[in-house]
C-alpha atoms as a printed R data frame, in Angstrom:
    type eleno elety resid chain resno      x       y        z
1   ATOM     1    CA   UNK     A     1 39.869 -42.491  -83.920
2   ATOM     2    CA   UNK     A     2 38.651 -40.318  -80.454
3   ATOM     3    CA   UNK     A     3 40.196 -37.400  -79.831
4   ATOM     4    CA   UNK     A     4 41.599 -38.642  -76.391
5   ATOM     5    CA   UNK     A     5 43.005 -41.432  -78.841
6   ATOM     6    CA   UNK     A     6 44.824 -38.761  -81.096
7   ATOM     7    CA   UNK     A     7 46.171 -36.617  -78.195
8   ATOM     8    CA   UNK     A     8 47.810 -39.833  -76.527
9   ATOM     9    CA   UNK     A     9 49.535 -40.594  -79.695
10  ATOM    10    CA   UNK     A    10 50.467 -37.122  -80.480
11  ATOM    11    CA   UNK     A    11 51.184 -35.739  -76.925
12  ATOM    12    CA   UNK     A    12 54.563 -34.563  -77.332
13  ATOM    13    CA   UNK     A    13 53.231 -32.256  -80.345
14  ATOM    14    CA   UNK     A    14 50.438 -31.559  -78.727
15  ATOM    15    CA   UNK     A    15 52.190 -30.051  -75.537
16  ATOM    16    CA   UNK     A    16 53.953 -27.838  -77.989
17  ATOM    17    CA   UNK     A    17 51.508 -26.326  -79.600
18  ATOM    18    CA   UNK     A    18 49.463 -25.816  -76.065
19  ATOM    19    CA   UNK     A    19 52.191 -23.994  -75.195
20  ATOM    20    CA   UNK     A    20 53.031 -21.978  -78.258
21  ATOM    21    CA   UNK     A    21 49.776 -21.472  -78.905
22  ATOM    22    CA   UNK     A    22 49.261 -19.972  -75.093
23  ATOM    23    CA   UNK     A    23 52.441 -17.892  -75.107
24  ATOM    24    CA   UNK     A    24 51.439 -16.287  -78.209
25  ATOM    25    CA   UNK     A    25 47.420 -15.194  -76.506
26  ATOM    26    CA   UNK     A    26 49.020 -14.430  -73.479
27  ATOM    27    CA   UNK     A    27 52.286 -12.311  -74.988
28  ATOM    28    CA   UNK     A    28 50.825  -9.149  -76.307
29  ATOM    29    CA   UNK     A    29 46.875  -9.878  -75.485
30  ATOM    30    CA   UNK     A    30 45.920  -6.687  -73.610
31  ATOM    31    CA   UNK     A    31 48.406  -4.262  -75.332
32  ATOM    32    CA   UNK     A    32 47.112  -5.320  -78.369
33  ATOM    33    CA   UNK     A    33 43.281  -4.576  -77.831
34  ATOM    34    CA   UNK     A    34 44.273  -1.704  -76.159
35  ATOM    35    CA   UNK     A    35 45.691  -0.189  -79.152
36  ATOM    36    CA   UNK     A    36 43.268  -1.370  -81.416
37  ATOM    37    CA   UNK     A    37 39.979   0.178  -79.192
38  ATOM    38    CA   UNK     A    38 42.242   3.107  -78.815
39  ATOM    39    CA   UNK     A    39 42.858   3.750  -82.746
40  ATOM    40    CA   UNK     A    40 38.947   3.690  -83.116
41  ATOM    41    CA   UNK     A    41 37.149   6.101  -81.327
42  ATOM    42    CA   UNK     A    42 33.665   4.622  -79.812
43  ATOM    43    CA   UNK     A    43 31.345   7.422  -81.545
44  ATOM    44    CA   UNK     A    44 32.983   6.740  -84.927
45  ATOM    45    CA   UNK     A    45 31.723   3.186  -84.515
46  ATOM    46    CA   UNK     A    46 27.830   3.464  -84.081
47  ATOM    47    CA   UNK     A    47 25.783   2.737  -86.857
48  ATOM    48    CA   UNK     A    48 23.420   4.937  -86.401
49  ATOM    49    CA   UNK     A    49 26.140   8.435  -86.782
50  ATOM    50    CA   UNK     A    50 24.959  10.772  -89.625
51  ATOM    51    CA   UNK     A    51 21.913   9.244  -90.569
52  ATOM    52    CA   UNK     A    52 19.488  11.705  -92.201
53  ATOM    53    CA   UNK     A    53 15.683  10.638  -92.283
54  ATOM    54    CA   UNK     A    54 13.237  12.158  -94.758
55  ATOM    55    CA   UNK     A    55  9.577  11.140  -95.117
56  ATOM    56    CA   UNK     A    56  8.318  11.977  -98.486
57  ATOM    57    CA   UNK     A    57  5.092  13.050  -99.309
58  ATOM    58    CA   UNK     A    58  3.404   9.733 -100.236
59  ATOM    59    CA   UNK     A    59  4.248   8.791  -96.368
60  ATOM    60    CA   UNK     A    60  7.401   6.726  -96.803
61  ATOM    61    CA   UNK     A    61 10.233   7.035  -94.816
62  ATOM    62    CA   UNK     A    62 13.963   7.073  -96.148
63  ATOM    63    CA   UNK     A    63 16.623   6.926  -94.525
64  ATOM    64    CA   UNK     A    64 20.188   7.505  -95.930
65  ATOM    65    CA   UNK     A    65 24.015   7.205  -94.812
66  ATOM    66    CA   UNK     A    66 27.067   8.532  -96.811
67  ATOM    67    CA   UNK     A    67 30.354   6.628  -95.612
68  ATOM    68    CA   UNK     A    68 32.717   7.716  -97.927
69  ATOM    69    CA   UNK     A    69 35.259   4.845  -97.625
70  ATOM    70    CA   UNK     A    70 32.885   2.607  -99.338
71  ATOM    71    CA   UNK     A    71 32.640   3.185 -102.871
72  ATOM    72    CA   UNK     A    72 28.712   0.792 -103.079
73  ATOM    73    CA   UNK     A    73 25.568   2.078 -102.801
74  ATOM    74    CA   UNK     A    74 22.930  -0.539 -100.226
75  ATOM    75    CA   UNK     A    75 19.251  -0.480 -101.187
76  ATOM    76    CA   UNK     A    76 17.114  -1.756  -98.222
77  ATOM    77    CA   UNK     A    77 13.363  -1.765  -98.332
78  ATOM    78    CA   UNK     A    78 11.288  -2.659  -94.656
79  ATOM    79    CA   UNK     A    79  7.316  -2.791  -94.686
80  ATOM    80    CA   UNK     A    80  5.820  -2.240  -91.314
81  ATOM    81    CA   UNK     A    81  3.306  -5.441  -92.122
82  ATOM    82    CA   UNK     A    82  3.266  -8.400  -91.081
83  ATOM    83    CA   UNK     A    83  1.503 -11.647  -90.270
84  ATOM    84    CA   UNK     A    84  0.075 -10.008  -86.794
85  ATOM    85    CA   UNK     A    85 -1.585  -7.837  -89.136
86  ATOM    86    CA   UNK     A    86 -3.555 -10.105  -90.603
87  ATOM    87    CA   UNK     A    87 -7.429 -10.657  -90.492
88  ATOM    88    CA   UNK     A    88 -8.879 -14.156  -89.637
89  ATOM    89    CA   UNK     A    89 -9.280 -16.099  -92.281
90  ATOM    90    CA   UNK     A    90 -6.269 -14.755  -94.628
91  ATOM    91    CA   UNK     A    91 -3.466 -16.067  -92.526
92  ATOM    92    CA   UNK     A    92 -0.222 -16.509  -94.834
93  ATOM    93    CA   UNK     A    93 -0.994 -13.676  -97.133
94  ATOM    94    CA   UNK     A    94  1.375 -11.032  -95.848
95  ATOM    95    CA   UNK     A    95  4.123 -14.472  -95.877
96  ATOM    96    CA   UNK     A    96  3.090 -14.887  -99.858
97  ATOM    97    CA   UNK     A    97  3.802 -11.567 -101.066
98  ATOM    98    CA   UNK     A    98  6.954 -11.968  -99.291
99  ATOM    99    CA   UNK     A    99  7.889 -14.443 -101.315
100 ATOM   100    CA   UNK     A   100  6.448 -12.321 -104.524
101 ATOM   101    CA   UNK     A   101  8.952  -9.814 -103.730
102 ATOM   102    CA   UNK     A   102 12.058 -11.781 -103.513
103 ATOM   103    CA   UNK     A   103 11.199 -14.460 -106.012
104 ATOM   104    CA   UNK     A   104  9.269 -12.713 -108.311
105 ATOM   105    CA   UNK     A   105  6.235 -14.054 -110.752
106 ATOM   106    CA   UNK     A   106  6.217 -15.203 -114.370
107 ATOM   107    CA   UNK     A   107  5.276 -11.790 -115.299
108 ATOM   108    CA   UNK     A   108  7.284  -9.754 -113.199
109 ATOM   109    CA   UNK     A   109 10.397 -11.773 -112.785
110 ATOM   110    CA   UNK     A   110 12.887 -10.775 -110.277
111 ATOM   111    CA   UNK     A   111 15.593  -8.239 -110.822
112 ATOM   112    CA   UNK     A   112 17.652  -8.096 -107.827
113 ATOM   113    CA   UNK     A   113 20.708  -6.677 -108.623
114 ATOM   114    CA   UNK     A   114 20.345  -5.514 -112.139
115 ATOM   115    CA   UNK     A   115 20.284  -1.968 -113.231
């Protein structure tokens, strides 16, 4: 069945919830995001607010957020390699040992998760 088919059979409840569900959008629309961009101030919601950077000795570079409303602790790790790093001739490594560190080998399987 088309859709034009459906909405001739069902126009009647169609028209009503057109015009139940506009009347509800259009009611309280603008006080409503007003309120809710106005409870949130705009420098509260950057994400980059309180970060602290520290490069340690070896040359790597954390960087770490506290947000105490969220009682988990997020491990992300970023290389700055890549495949427009790579020589001629050994195209696909740097894609390989991406796919050693998120699947793992048979000696080293993956641990993801795990303490």
């Amino acid at each position: 069945m088309s859709f034009l088919k459906f909405l001739r059979q069902h126009r009647l409840a169609s028209f009503w919830f057109v015009l139940c569900l506009s009347a509800v959008l259009l009611s309280n629309s603008v006080p409503f995001l007003q309120s809710a961009s106005a409870a949130v101030p705009m420098a509260s919601m950057t994400t980059t607010d309180s970060v602290r950077k520290t490069v340690l000795e070896n040359g790597l570079t954390v960087l770490t957020k506290e947000v105490p409303t969220a009682p988990v602790v997020t491990v992300q790790v970023w290389y700055r390699i890549g495949s427009r790093d790579e020589a001629q001739g050994v195209n696909g490594i740097a894609h390989q040992l991406e796919h050693l560190m998120f699947k793992g080998t048979s000696d080293r399987p993956i641990q993801f998760g795990r303490l």
